[in-house]
């Protein structure tokens, strides 16, 4: 008589008491769905952030009339900074050409535009380890102080706000996760307790004819575990279907802004982790309810 | 063999169920425990399967000291003792087959063996094949009593305890059940029947242990 026998008995108990279990699995699924959604959103925002960080650069606008020699000096000064990977000089003419290229469809409007209008600038790319909002901000502040520099610009504020938002989201997911475990343990403990009450006569007879404690209790533990597992499974399935639906809708816009970037679903490790949390919390619920039930 | 040595049992509220009970029942005996309602008959049977614990005294069942039995050893004791309950304790939402098979499942018998044994025991207690798929409430009182007896016997216990097995039956069915218990006894099982029916005791001429207000009398 192996594990399958006990799993079969646990499944039979779940079937016998269908509505109660359906409600409890539903509750667990909704809780897991919230948690997994938070996780999914934060993972995808994280990859946006990373993609953004790869593209991020500081543009240093120079004051008008800075001599070529001075520009070279500034370039050298910037190169000395450890964060800097590459510095590229964009002359007034180049700036104008690039502007015209970007706005070619509106060509008529740009006629007569002179290169003096555009400031010369230095485009600074950062080394990979330094593409964090804090480092970029600090570097931009330092570069701003260089003589003959008009202004250092970067997507800084946006990046900073986004990363704070992501931080809150991530913590929110874990707080939600902790609440979730409490919900699952309580819900499964109550459902197992109901099964216990429904089956009191059967359990009493089993005990009186010589069934061991383990024989009586094991299916009830498993019942709790299976509820947690099913709840987690249902929520992941639902989330996956919604994810597929939305990613099809959103993807075209994403590629517009982020190139090759794609939305990604939870990794197999995370899926296994969520299922594991479901199983473990369900088992814990079963355990708690059986400990309370002194009569068994 | 069952032995009681100065056994006492009091329920909460200072209700004295049994006091100073000493007795000995040999292997293979057929014994009546008699007495009016509330005399302590059911308590005495429950002590034998450790469904109750004595407050004082020692109880030996097949060489096991019941009063000092560890919880983990209780199932082993109960496998040797069959119990026919006064109210049958059949599960009404399960079929006759499932009711009896439950015992063998609990004792971890294989499925094929369970089917074989259930059919065998139904023949022994005189129930026909059609009964197997019925739920208890569709059966007569006598048939339910036979199912309850079959459930107690299916694990081949060395001791069978029956609590008022004929209490709710008409005289004809009472004879049938008593014949069945005698048959089981002839096959070597020790049988203890708790009953308030003095006519029954007089008719079957077995040893009787009369209880009155928790004490053995006579």
Tab-separated table of N, CA, C and O in Angstrom, chain A residues 33-152:
chain	number	residue	atom	x	y	z
A	33	UNK	N	-2.981	34.186	-7.123
A	33	UNK	CA	-3.039	34.965	-8.353
A	33	UNK	C	-2.526	36.386	-8.100
A	33	UNK	O	-1.729	36.911	-8.872
A	34	UNK	N	-2.966	36.961	-6.968
A	34	UNK	CA	-2.519	38.312	-6.623
A	34	UNK	C	-1.003	38.353	-6.447
A	34	UNK	O	-0.315	39.206	-6.992
A	35	UNK	N	-0.511	37.387	-5.681
A	35	UNK	CA	0.926	37.323	-5.403
A	35	UNK	C	1.721	37.143	-6.701
A	35	UNK	O	2.668	37.890	-6.978
A	36	UNK	N	1.295	36.162	-7.506
A	36	UNK	CA	2.037	35.859	-8.739
A	36	UNK	C	1.963	37.040	-9.716
A	36	UNK	O	2.919	37.292	-10.442
A	37	UNK	N	0.825	37.759	-9.720
A	37	UNK	CA	0.714	38.918	-10.608
A	37	UNK	C	1.728	39.982	-10.212
A	37	UNK	O	2.406	40.552	-11.068
A	38	UNK	N	1.804	40.263	-8.919
A	38	UNK	CA	2.789	41.233	-8.422
A	38	UNK	C	4.194	40.829	-8.876
A	38	UNK	O	4.972	41.645	-9.334
A	39	UNK	N	4.458	39.530	-8.699
A	39	UNK	CA	5.784	39.016	-9.045
A	39	UNK	C	6.052	39.174	-10.536
A	39	UNK	O	7.124	39.622	-10.955
A	40	UNK	N	5.044	38.812	-11.324
A	40	UNK	CA	5.178	38.869	-12.779
A	40	UNK	C	5.412	40.308	-13.248
A	40	UNK	O	6.309	40.567	-14.056
A	41	UNK	N	4.625	41.230	-12.700
A	41	UNK	CA	4.768	42.633	-13.091
A	41	UNK	C	6.147	43.147	-12.692
A	41	UNK	O	6.846	43.788	-13.474
A	42	UNK	N	6.579	42.806	-11.483
A	42	UNK	CA	7.874	43.328	-11.038
A	42	UNK	C	9.026	42.728	-11.848
A	42	UNK	O	9.995	43.408	-12.134
A	43	UNK	N	8.892	41.458	-12.234
A	43	UNK	CA	9.944	40.841	-13.055
A	43	UNK	C	10.048	41.536	-14.419
A	43	UNK	O	11.130	41.850	-14.901
A	44	UNK	N	8.889	41.790	-15.018
A	44	UNK	CA	8.905	42.428	-16.340
A	44	UNK	C	9.365	43.879	-16.271
A	44	UNK	O	10.107	44.339	-17.131
A	45	UNK	N	8.945	44.600	-15.223
A	45	UNK	CA	9.413	45.976	-15.041
A	45	UNK	C	10.922	45.987	-14.837
A	45	UNK	O	11.614	46.880	-15.298
A	46	UNK	N	11.389	44.974	-14.139
A	46	UNK	CA	12.821	44.860	-13.895
A	46	UNK	C	13.565	44.725	-15.217
A	46	UNK	O	14.616	45.339	-15.422
A	47	UNK	N	13.006	43.918	-16.130
A	47	UNK	CA	13.722	43.754	-17.396
A	47	UNK	C	13.610	45.018	-18.263
A	47	UNK	O	14.514	45.311	-19.031
A	48	UNK	N	12.489	45.761	-18.116
A	48	UNK	CA	12.415	47.057	-18.808
A	48	UNK	C	13.535	47.966	-18.306
A	48	UNK	O	14.219	48.611	-19.065
A	49	UNK	N	13.643	47.970	-16.992
A	49	UNK	CA	14.623	48.845	-16.352
A	49	UNK	C	16.029	48.505	-16.842
A	49	UNK	O	16.828	49.382	-17.159
A	50	UNK	N	16.277	47.188	-16.917
A	50	UNK	CA	17.606	46.766	-17.374
A	50	UNK	C	17.848	47.199	-18.820
A	50	UNK	O	18.930	47.647	-19.173
A	51	UNK	N	16.794	47.037	-19.646
A	51	UNK	CA	16.927	47.434	-21.047
A	51	UNK	C	17.158	48.943	-21.148
A	51	UNK	O	17.969	49.421	-21.933
A	52	UNK	N	16.447	49.663	-20.324
A	52	UNK	CA	16.579	51.120	-20.295
A	52	UNK	C	17.980	51.520	-19.853
A	52	UNK	O	18.598	52.416	-20.433
A	53	UNK	N	18.447	50.821	-18.846
A	53	UNK	CA	19.775	51.129	-18.316
A	53	UNK	C	20.860	50.898	-19.367
A	53	UNK	O	21.867	51.589	-19.398
A	54	UNK	N	20.623	49.895	-20.235
A	54	UNK	CA	21.603	49.615	-21.287
A	54	UNK	C	21.679	50.783	-22.265
A	54	UNK	O	22.721	51.103	-22.804
A	55	UNK	N	20.513	51.375	-22.514
A	55	UNK	CA	20.461	52.450	-23.506
A	55	UNK	C	20.859	53.797	-22.920
A	55	UNK	O	21.113	54.747	-23.646
A	56	UNK	N	20.862	53.867	-21.608
A	56	UNK	CA	20.982	55.170	-20.983
A	56	UNK	C	22.358	55.814	-21.239
A	56	UNK	O	23.372	55.130	-21.300
A	57	UNK	N	22.336	57.115	-21.480
A	57	UNK	CA	23.588	57.862	-21.663
A	57	UNK	C	23.398	59.280	-21.142
A	57	UNK	O	22.274	59.733	-20.972
A	58	UNK	N	24.548	59.900	-20.879
A	58	UNK	CA	24.466	61.287	-20.423
A	58	UNK	C	24.852	62.185	-21.607
A	58	UNK	O	25.818	61.896	-22.315
A	59	UNK	N	24.033	63.176	-21.814
A	59	UNK	CA	24.372	64.147	-22.878
A	59	UNK	C	24.821	65.442	-22.202
A	59	UNK	O	24.094	65.990	-21.378
A	60	UNK	N	26.068	65.840	-22.566
A	60	UNK	CA	26.658	67.035	-21.952
A	60	UNK	C	26.615	68.175	-22.975
A	60	UNK	O	27.333	68.148	-23.959
A	61	UNK	N	25.702	69.138	-22.775
A	61	UNK	CA	25.599	70.265	-23.713
A	61	UNK	C	26.654	71.296	-23.358
A	61	UNK	O	26.828	71.632	-22.175
A	62	UNK	N	27.348	71.741	-24.404
A	62	UNK	CA	28.448	72.690	-24.168
A	62	UNK	C	27.970	74.120	-24.424
A	62	UNK	O	27.013	74.337	-25.185
A	63	UNK	N	28.656	75.042	-23.748
A	63	UNK	CA	28.300	76.458	-23.955
A	63	UNK	C	28.711	76.865	-25.369
A	63	UNK	O	29.583	76.227	-25.972
A	64	UNK	N	28.079	77.892	-25.889
A	64	UNK	CA	28.432	78.361	-27.232
A	64	UNK	C	29.854	78.906	-27.247
A	64	UNK	O	30.295	79.497	-26.255
A	65	UNK	N	30.525	78.691	-28.379
A	65	UNK	CA	31.830	79.297	-28.585
A	65	UNK	C	32.985	78.657	-27.842
A	65	UNK	O	34.021	79.292	-27.663
A	66	UNK	N	32.857	77.448	-27.398
A	66	UNK	CA	33.978	76.763	-26.731
A	66	UNK	C	34.952	76.294	-27.816
A	66	UNK	O	34.526	75.694	-28.826
A	67	UNK	N	36.214	76.590	-27.621
A	67	UNK	CA	37.210	76.266	-28.648
A	67	UNK	C	37.422	74.766	-28.761
A	67	UNK	O	37.188	74.023	-27.818
A	68	UNK	N	37.857	74.357	-29.981
A	68	UNK	CA	38.086	72.943	-30.270
A	68	UNK	C	39.058	72.323	-29.262
A	68	UNK	O	38.868	71.179	-28.793
A	69	UNK	N	40.106	73.088	-28.942
A	69	UNK	CA	41.141	72.606	-28.019
A	69	UNK	C	40.546	72.309	-26.637
A	69	UNK	O	40.827	71.290	-26.007
A	70	UNK	N	39.663	73.205	-26.223
A	70	UNK	CA	39.017	73.064	-24.896
A	70	UNK	C	38.095	71.830	-24.887
A	70	UNK	O	38.041	71.080	-23.911
A	71	UNK	N	37.417	71.643	-26.041
A	71	UNK	CA	36.523	70.468	-26.135
A	71	UNK	C	37.326	69.185	-25.951
A	71	UNK	O	36.927	68.275	-25.232
A	72	UNK	N	38.486	69.122	-26.600
A	72	UNK	CA	39.345	67.934	-26.460
A	72	UNK	C	39.760	67.724	-25.006
A	72	UNK	O	39.809	66.602	-24.514
A	73	UNK	N	40.058	68.877	-24.355
A	73	UNK	CA	40.434	68.823	-22.920
A	73	UNK	C	39.293	68.231	-22.082
A	73	UNK	O	39.509	67.345	-21.243
A	74	UNK	N	38.086	68.762	-22.341
A	74	UNK	CA	36.916	68.275	-21.588
A	74	UNK	C	36.746	66.768	-21.830
A	74	UNK	O	36.506	65.985	-20.907
A	75	UNK	N	36.880	66.378	-23.122
A	75	UNK	CA	36.751	64.952	-23.471
A	75	UNK	C	37.718	64.104	-22.650
A	75	UNK	O	37.336	63.065	-22.091
A	76	UNK	N	38.946	64.541	-22.546
A	76	UNK	CA	39.974	63.802	-21.800
A	76	UNK	C	39.607	63.721	-20.329
A	76	UNK	O	39.766	62.671	-19.681
A	77	UNK	N	39.120	64.855	-19.819
A	77	UNK	CA	38.722	64.922	-18.407
A	77	UNK	C	37.616	63.897	-18.107
A	77	UNK	O	37.639	63.204	-17.090
A	78	UNK	N	36.687	63.848	-19.048
A	78	UNK	CA	35.562	62.914	-18.867
A	78	UNK	C	36.047	61.469	-18.939
A	78	UNK	O	35.631	60.612	-18.152
A	79	UNK	N	36.938	61.209	-19.898
A	79	UNK	CA	37.455	59.833	-20.069
A	79	UNK	C	38.089	59.304	-18.789
A	79	UNK	O	38.104	58.090	-18.556
A	80	UNK	N	38.629	60.237	-17.973
A	80	UNK	CA	39.307	59.809	-16.738
A	80	UNK	C	38.330	59.212	-15.716
A	80	UNK	O	38.748	58.477	-14.822
A	81	UNK	N	37.041	59.579	-15.830
A	81	UNK	CA	36.056	59.067	-14.866
A	81	UNK	C	35.920	57.543	-15.055
A	81	UNK	O	35.784	57.077	-16.186
A	82	UNK	N	35.922	56.825	-13.957
A	82	UNK	CA	35.913	55.359	-14.082
A	82	UNK	C	34.606	54.830	-14.691
A	82	UNK	O	34.564	53.783	-15.309
A	83	UNK	N	33.491	55.572	-14.531
A	83	UNK	CA	32.190	55.100	-15.029
A	83	UNK	C	32.085	55.156	-16.552
A	83	UNK	O	31.258	54.484	-17.149
A	84	UNK	N	32.956	56.008	-17.159
A	84	UNK	CA	32.766	56.313	-18.578
A	84	UNK	C	33.394	55.260	-19.488
A	84	UNK	O	34.519	54.842	-19.311
A	85	UNK	N	32.563	54.794	-20.458
A	85	UNK	CA	33.043	53.791	-21.397
A	85	UNK	C	33.470	54.463	-22.710
A	85	UNK	O	34.484	54.111	-23.294
A	86	UNK	N	32.639	55.422	-23.134
A	86	UNK	CA	32.892	56.047	-24.443
A	86	UNK	C	32.371	57.489	-24.456
A	86	UNK	O	31.321	57.768	-23.891
A	87	UNK	N	33.139	58.365	-25.119
A	87	UNK	CA	32.674	59.747	-25.253
A	87	UNK	C	32.680	60.113	-26.737
A	87	UNK	O	33.630	59.807	-27.464
A	88	UNK	N	31.566	60.694	-27.152
A	88	UNK	CA	31.466	61.030	-28.587
A	88	UNK	C	31.073	62.491	-28.725
A	88	UNK	O	30.112	62.941	-28.090
A	89	UNK	N	31.827	63.216	-29.558
A	89	UNK	CA	31.542	64.642	-29.745
A	89	UNK	C	30.511	64.826	-30.853
A	89	UNK	O	30.651	64.248	-31.936
A	90	UNK	N	29.465	65.570	-30.586
A	90	UNK	CA	28.448	65.874	-31.597
A	90	UNK	C	28.495	67.387	-31.845
A	90	UNK	O	28.143	68.171	-30.945
A	91	UNK	N	28.967	67.723	-33.049
A	91	UNK	CA	29.086	69.157	-33.364
A	91	UNK	C	27.714	69.751	-33.651
A	91	UNK	O	26.727	69.022	-33.789
A	92	UNK	N	27.645	71.067	-33.726
A	92	UNK	CA	26.375	71.747	-34.024
A	92	UNK	C	25.788	71.215	-35.331
A	92	UNK	O	24.587	70.954	-35.430
A	93	UNK	N	26.676	71.028	-36.328
A	93	UNK	CA	26.212	70.565	-37.650
A	93	UNK	C	25.616	69.159	-37.549
A	93	UNK	O	24.528	68.895	-38.065
A	94	UNK	N	26.349	68.290	-36.860
A	94	UNK	CA	25.873	66.911	-36.726
A	94	UNK	C	24.531	66.872	-35.989
A	94	UNK	O	23.644	66.086	-36.330
A	95	UNK	N	24.420	67.718	-34.962
A	95	UNK	CA	23.183	67.762	-34.189
A	95	UNK	C	22.025	68.155	-35.092
A	95	UNK	O	20.938	67.571	-35.025
A	96	UNK	N	22.291	69.117	-35.962
A	96	UNK	CA	21.230	69.582	-36.857
A	96	UNK	C	20.846	68.478	-37.848
A	96	UNK	O	19.670	68.215	-38.073
A	97	UNK	N	21.876	67.819	-38.377
A	97	UNK	CA	21.605	66.745	-39.354
A	97	UNK	C	20.766	65.630	-38.732
A	97	UNK	O	19.815	65.139	-39.325
A	98	UNK	N	21.156	65.267	-37.530
A	98	UNK	CA	20.438	64.191	-36.835
A	98	UNK	C	18.991	64.599	-36.576
A	98	UNK	O	18.065	63.798	-36.749
A	99	UNK	N	18.815	65.851	-36.185
A	99	UNK	CA	17.479	66.362	-35.913
A	99	UNK	C	16.626	66.309	-37.177
A	99	UNK	O	15.480	65.875	-37.170
A	100	UNK	N	17.245	66.722	-38.275
A	100	UNK	CA	16.524	66.744	-39.546
A	100	UNK	C	16.163	65.329	-39.993
A	100	UNK	O	15.097	65.095	-40.549
A	101	UNK	N	17.107	64.391	-39.742
A	101	UNK	CA	16.875	62.994	-40.133
A	101	UNK	C	15.672	62.438	-39.360
A	101	UNK	O	14.776	61.821	-39.913
A	102	UNK	N	15.670	62.706	-38.052
A	102	UNK	CA	14.587	62.194	-37.202
A	102	UNK	C	13.233	62.773	-37.595
A	102	UNK	O	12.214	62.108	-37.496
A	103	UNK	N	13.264	64.031	-38.038
A	103	UNK	CA	11.989	64.699	-38.326
A	103	UNK	C	11.771	64.900	-39.828
A	103	UNK	O	11.075	65.831	-40.242
A	104	UNK	N	12.358	63.991	-40.615
A	104	UNK	CA	12.292	64.103	-42.070
A	104	UNK	C	10.875	64.295	-42.613
A	104	UNK	O	10.659	65.117	-43.525
A	105	UNK	N	9.868	63.562	-42.062
A	105	UNK	CA	8.514	63.716	-42.617
A	105	UNK	C	8.003	65.150	-42.534
A	105	UNK	O	7.100	65.513	-43.269
A	106	UNK	N	8.544	65.900	-41.587
A	106	UNK	CA	8.075	67.286	-41.451
A	106	UNK	C	9.046	68.250	-42.132
A	106	UNK	O	9.170	69.406	-41.754
A	107	UNK	N	9.761	67.735	-43.139
A	107	UNK	CA	10.843	68.456	-43.803
A	107	UNK	C	10.547	69.934	-44.072
A	107	UNK	O	11.374	70.797	-43.808
A	108	UNK	N	9.369	70.188	-44.585
A	108	UNK	CA	9.001	71.558	-44.954
A	108	UNK	C	9.174	72.542	-43.818
A	108	UNK	O	9.635	73.667	-44.027
A	109	UNK	N	8.836	72.116	-42.634
A	109	UNK	CA	8.888	72.995	-41.463
A	109	UNK	C	10.315	73.331	-41.055
A	109	UNK	O	10.564	74.336	-40.392
A	110	UNK	N	11.257	72.423	-41.430
A	110	UNK	CA	12.618	72.575	-40.928
A	110	UNK	C	13.501	73.451	-41.826
A	110	UNK	O	14.636	73.751	-41.486
A	111	UNK	N	12.949	73.774	-42.960
A	111	UNK	CA	13.754	74.582	-43.885
A	111	UNK	C	14.136	75.915	-43.255
A	111	UNK	O	13.349	76.514	-42.525
A	112	UNK	N	15.343	76.293	-43.523
A	112	UNK	CA	15.786	77.570	-42.987
A	112	UNK	C	16.346	77.470	-41.588
A	112	UNK	O	16.813	78.461	-41.026
A	113	UNK	N	16.306	76.294	-41.021
A	113	UNK	CA	16.837	76.091	-39.666
A	113	UNK	C	18.364	76.126	-39.737
A	113	UNK	O	18.965	75.444	-40.562
A	114	UNK	N	18.993	76.919	-38.862
A	114	UNK	CA	20.443	77.041	-38.953
A	114	UNK	C	21.125	76.269	-37.841
A	114	UNK	O	20.548	76.069	-36.769
A	115	UNK	N	22.405	75.847	-38.129
A	115	UNK	CA	23.091	74.997	-37.153
A	115	UNK	C	23.412	75.725	-35.858
A	115	UNK	O	23.591	75.095	-34.824
A	116	UNK	N	23.429	77.023	-35.874
A	116	UNK	CA	23.736	77.784	-34.654
A	116	UNK	C	22.700	77.540	-33.547
A	116	UNK	O	22.988	77.692	-32.366
A	117	UNK	N	21.519	77.171	-33.981
A	117	UNK	CA	20.441	76.947	-33.015
A	117	UNK	C	20.751	75.741	-32.121
A	117	UNK	O	20.336	75.685	-30.971
A	118	UNK	N	21.488	74.783	-32.687
A	118	UNK	CA	21.750	73.533	-31.958
A	118	UNK	C	23.035	73.624	-31.147
A	118	UNK	O	24.054	74.037	-31.693
A	119	UNK	N	22.985	73.241	-29.879
A	119	UNK	CA	24.216	73.267	-29.100
A	119	UNK	C	25.096	72.054	-29.429
A	119	UNK	O	24.573	70.986	-29.741
A	120	UNK	N	26.402	72.267	-29.369
A	120	UNK	CA	27.310	71.110	-29.509
A	120	UNK	C	27.231	70.309	-28.218
A	120	UNK	O	26.926	70.850	-27.164
A	121	UNK	N	27.487	69.017	-28.321
A	121	UNK	CA	27.356	68.198	-27.100
A	121	UNK	C	28.339	67.037	-27.098
A	121	UNK	O	28.938	66.706	-28.115
A	122	UNK	N	28.450	66.420	-25.929
A	122	UNK	CA	29.243	65.193	-25.803
A	122	UNK	C	28.300	64.085	-25.326
A	122	UNK	O	27.613	64.249	-24.317
A	123	UNK	N	28.252	62.993	-26.087
A	123	UNK	CA	27.419	61.859	-25.669
A	123	UNK	C	28.292	60.878	-24.901
A	123	UNK	O	29.305	60.426	-25.421
A	124	UNK	N	27.867	60.574	-23.675
A	124	UNK	CA	28.721	59.740	-22.821
A	124	UNK	C	28.030	58.416	-22.531
A	124	UNK	O	26.912	58.390	-22.001
A	125	UNK	N	28.701	57.321	-22.932
A	125	UNK	CA	28.166	55.993	-22.607
A	125	UNK	C	28.877	55.485	-21.360
A	125	UNK	O	30.074	55.692	-21.192
A	126	UNK	N	28.091	54.782	-20.522
A	126	UNK	CA	28.666	54.306	-19.260
A	126	UNK	C	29.002	52.818	-19.320
A	126	UNK	O	28.344	52.061	-20.040
A	127	UNK	N	29.986	52.434	-18.540
A	127	UNK	CA	30.329	51.010	-18.411
A	127	UNK	C	29.171	50.278	-17.742
A	127	UNK	O	28.437	50.865	-16.948
A	128	UNK	N	29.028	48.993	-18.084
A	128	UNK	CA	27.854	48.241	-17.634
A	128	UNK	C	27.589	48.288	-16.127
A	128	UNK	O	26.451	48.489	-15.710
A	129	UNK	N	28.638	48.113	-15.299
A	129	UNK	CA	28.348	48.083	-13.852
A	129	UNK	C	27.839	49.416	-13.309
A	129	UNK	O	27.340	49.480	-12.198
A	130	UNK	N	28.001	50.500	-14.099
A	130	UNK	CA	27.679	51.832	-13.569
A	130	UNK	C	26.342	52.367	-14.055
A	130	UNK	O	26.007	53.504	-13.809
A	131	UNK	N	25.580	51.486	-14.731
A	131	UNK	CA	24.320	51.984	-15.298
A	131	UNK	C	23.165	51.877	-14.301
A	131	UNK	O	22.112	51.355	-14.613
A	132	UNK	N	23.430	52.321	-13.099
A	132	UNK	CA	22.354	52.314	-12.107
A	132	UNK	C	21.936	53.766	-11.879
A	132	UNK	O	22.761	54.676	-12.034
A	133	UNK	N	20.677	53.976	-11.505
A	133	UNK	CA	20.197	55.350	-11.340
A	133	UNK	C	21.083	56.187	-10.421
A	133	UNK	O	21.364	57.353	-10.737
A	134	UNK	N	21.558	55.587	-9.312
A	134	UNK	CA	22.364	56.363	-8.344
A	134	UNK	C	23.687	56.812	-8.961
A	134	UNK	O	24.105	57.973	-8.827
A	135	UNK	N	24.363	55.876	-9.664
A	135	UNK	CA	25.669	56.205	-10.259
A	135	UNK	C	25.532	57.255	-11.359
A	135	UNK	O	26.351	58.170	-11.476
A	136	UNK	N	24.475	57.071	-12.151
A	136	UNK	CA	24.270	58.023	-13.262
A	136	UNK	C	24.039	59.426	-12.708
A	136	UNK	O	24.617	60.416	-13.188
A	137	UNK	N	23.218	59.475	-11.675
A	137	UNK	CA	22.877	60.765	-11.080
A	137	UNK	C	24.139	61.443	-10.532
A	137	UNK	O	24.375	62.644	-10.758
A	138	UNK	N	24.954	60.658	-9.842
A	138	UNK	CA	26.166	61.189	-9.224
A	138	UNK	C	27.136	61.693	-10.292
A	138	UNK	O	27.712	62.798	-10.165
A	139	UNK	N	27.288	60.901	-11.361
A	139	UNK	CA	28.210	61.291	-12.430
A	139	UNK	C	27.729	62.574	-13.119
A	139	UNK	O	28.536	63.503	-13.357
A	140	UNK	N	26.413	62.602	-13.410
A	140	UNK	CA	25.853	63.780	-14.083
A	140	UNK	C	26.106	65.035	-13.253
A	140	UNK	O	26.451	66.094	-13.795
A	141	UNK	N	25.950	64.912	-11.940
A	141	UNK	CA	26.170	66.054	-11.049
A	141	UNK	C	27.614	66.530	-11.125
A	141	UNK	O	27.893	67.734	-11.169
A	142	UNK	N	28.552	65.572	-11.191
A	142	UNK	CA	29.978	65.922	-11.262
A	142	UNK	C	30.303	66.615	-12.595
A	142	UNK	O	31.018	67.596	-12.652
A	143	UNK	N	29.745	66.037	-13.675
A	143	UNK	CA	30.039	66.570	-15.006
A	143	UNK	C	29.463	67.981	-15.188
A	143	UNK	O	30.014	68.807	-15.910
A	144	UNK	N	28.362	68.203	-14.508
A	144	UNK	CA	27.698	69.509	-14.590
A	144	UNK	C	28.598	70.643	-14.101
A	144	UNK	O	28.446	71.793	-14.501
A	145	UNK	N	29.539	70.254	-13.223
A	145	UNK	CA	30.400	71.274	-12.623
A	145	UNK	C	31.599	71.660	-13.516
A	145	UNK	O	32.327	72.595	-13.212
A	146	UNK	N	31.820	70.863	-14.571
A	146	UNK	CA	32.978	71.154	-15.449
A	146	UNK	C	32.761	72.506	-16.128
A	146	UNK	O	31.642	72.810	-16.562
A	147	UNK	N	33.820	73.236	-16.210
A	147	UNK	CA	33.758	74.567	-16.833
A	147	UNK	C	33.383	74.427	-18.317
A	147	UNK	O	33.770	73.448	-18.959
A	148	UNK	N	32.618	75.365	-18.839
A	148	UNK	CA	32.153	75.393	-20.230
A	148	UNK	C	31.045	74.379	-20.528
A	148	UNK	O	30.651	74.212	-21.685
A	149	UNK	N	30.583	73.687	-19.504
A	149	UNK	CA	29.450	72.782	-19.712
A	149	UNK	C	28.176	73.521	-19.340
A	149	UNK	O	28.070	74.130	-18.282
A	150	UNK	N	27.227	73.509	-20.279
A	150	UNK	CA	25.960	74.206	-20.063
A	150	UNK	C	25.049	73.383	-19.137
A	150	UNK	O	24.523	73.855	-18.159
A	151	UNK	N	24.914	72.090	-19.529
A	151	UNK	CA	23.976	71.238	-18.773
A	151	UNK	C	24.261	69.763	-19.049
A	151	UNK	O	24.607	69.394	-20.173
A	152	UNK	N	24.123	68.933	-18.011
A	152	UNK	CA	24.223	67.474	-18.215
A	152	UNK	C	22.813	66.907	-18.137
A	152	UNK	O	22.116	67.120	-17.156
